Coordinates of C-alpha atoms in Angstrom, one line a residue:
X13 CA 6.7 11.0 -18.6
X14 CA 4.7 8.5 -16.5
X15 CA 6.2 7.1 -13.3
X16 CA 7.2 3.5 -13.0
X17 CA 6.9 3.6 -9.2
X18 CA 5.0 6.2 -7.2
X19 CA 4.2 6.4 -3.5
X20 CA 2.1 8.9 -1.7
X21 CA 2.4 9.5 2.1
X22 CA 3.6 5.9 2.6
X23 CA 3.6 5.1 6.3
X24 CA 4.1 1.9 8.4
X25 CA 3.5 1.6 12.1
X26 CA 4.1 -1.3 14.4
X27 CA 2.0 -0.5 17.4
X28 CA 3.3 2.8 18.8
X29 CA 6.5 2.6 16.7
X30 CA 6.5 4.4 13.3
X31 CA 8.9 2.6 11.0
X32 CA 8.3 4.6 7.9
X33 CA 6.7 8.1 8.1
X34 CA 5.1 9.7 5.0
X35 CA 7.4 8.7 2.2
X36 CA 6.4 10.1 -1.2
X37 CA 8.5 9.4 -4.2
X38 CA 8.3 9.2 -8.0
X39 CA 10.6 7.0 -10.1
X40 CA 10.5 7.7 -13.8
X41 CA 11.8 5.3 -16.5
X42 CA 15.6 5.2 -16.5
X43 CA 16.0 6.7 -13.1
X44 CA 18.1 4.9 -10.4
X45 CA 17.6 5.3 -6.7
X46 CA 19.3 4.0 -3.6
X47 CA 18.0 3.6 -0.1
X48 CA 20.6 4.7 2.4
X49 CA 20.3 4.9 6.2
X50 CA 21.2 3.6 9.6
X51 CA 20.0 0.2 10.9
X52 CA 16.3 0.5 11.8
X53 CA 15.7 3.5 9.5
X54 CA 13.0 1.8 7.6
X55 CA 14.8 0.8 4.3
X56 CA 13.7 -2.9 4.3
X57 CA 10.2 -2.0 5.4
X58 CA 9.9 0.5 2.6
X59 CA 11.1 -2.0 0.0
X60 CA 8.7 -4.7 1.4
X61 CA 5.8 -2.2 0.9
X62 CA 7.0 -1.4 -2.6
X63 CA 7.0 -5.1 -3.4
X64 CA 3.5 -5.7 -1.9
X65 CA 4.9 -8.0 0.8
X66 CA 3.5 -5.9 3.7
X67 CA 0.6 -3.5 3.7
X68 CA 1.2 0.1 4.6
X69 CA -0.6 1.6 7.6
X70 CA -1.3 4.6 5.4
X71 CA -0.6 5.9 1.9
X72 CA -0.4 4.1 -1.4
X73 CA 2.1 2.4 -3.7
X74 CA 1.4 2.5 -7.5
X75 CA 3.4 0.5 -10.1
X76 CA 2.7 1.7 -13.7
X77 CA -0.1 3.9 -12.4
X78 CA -1.9 0.9 -10.8
X79 CA -2.3 0.6 -7.0
X80 CA -0.6 -2.7 -5.8
X81 CA -2.4 -5.3 -3.7
X82 CA -0.7 -6.7 -0.7
X83 CA -0.5 -10.4 0.0
X84 CA 1.0 -13.7 -0.9
X85 CA 0.0 -16.4 -3.4
X86 CA 0.2 -19.9 -2.1
X87 CA 2.5 -22.5 -3.5
X88 CA 1.0 -25.6 -5.2

């Protein structure tokens, strides 16, 4: 079955700090996942990359087998 969400080696760095390091996951239809971790573990950063709100330093996010583009669309 095709993945709804798939990441490959998803990484985000802020200068010398690595916030997310090499996350690869595959979410199939009907599956439910939770992000658990301590403050500063990279949960919000990972979700923002999945939503296309911030660009990964490395790796790729695909939704329905299509790579996502990062950015915002202006209002009005």
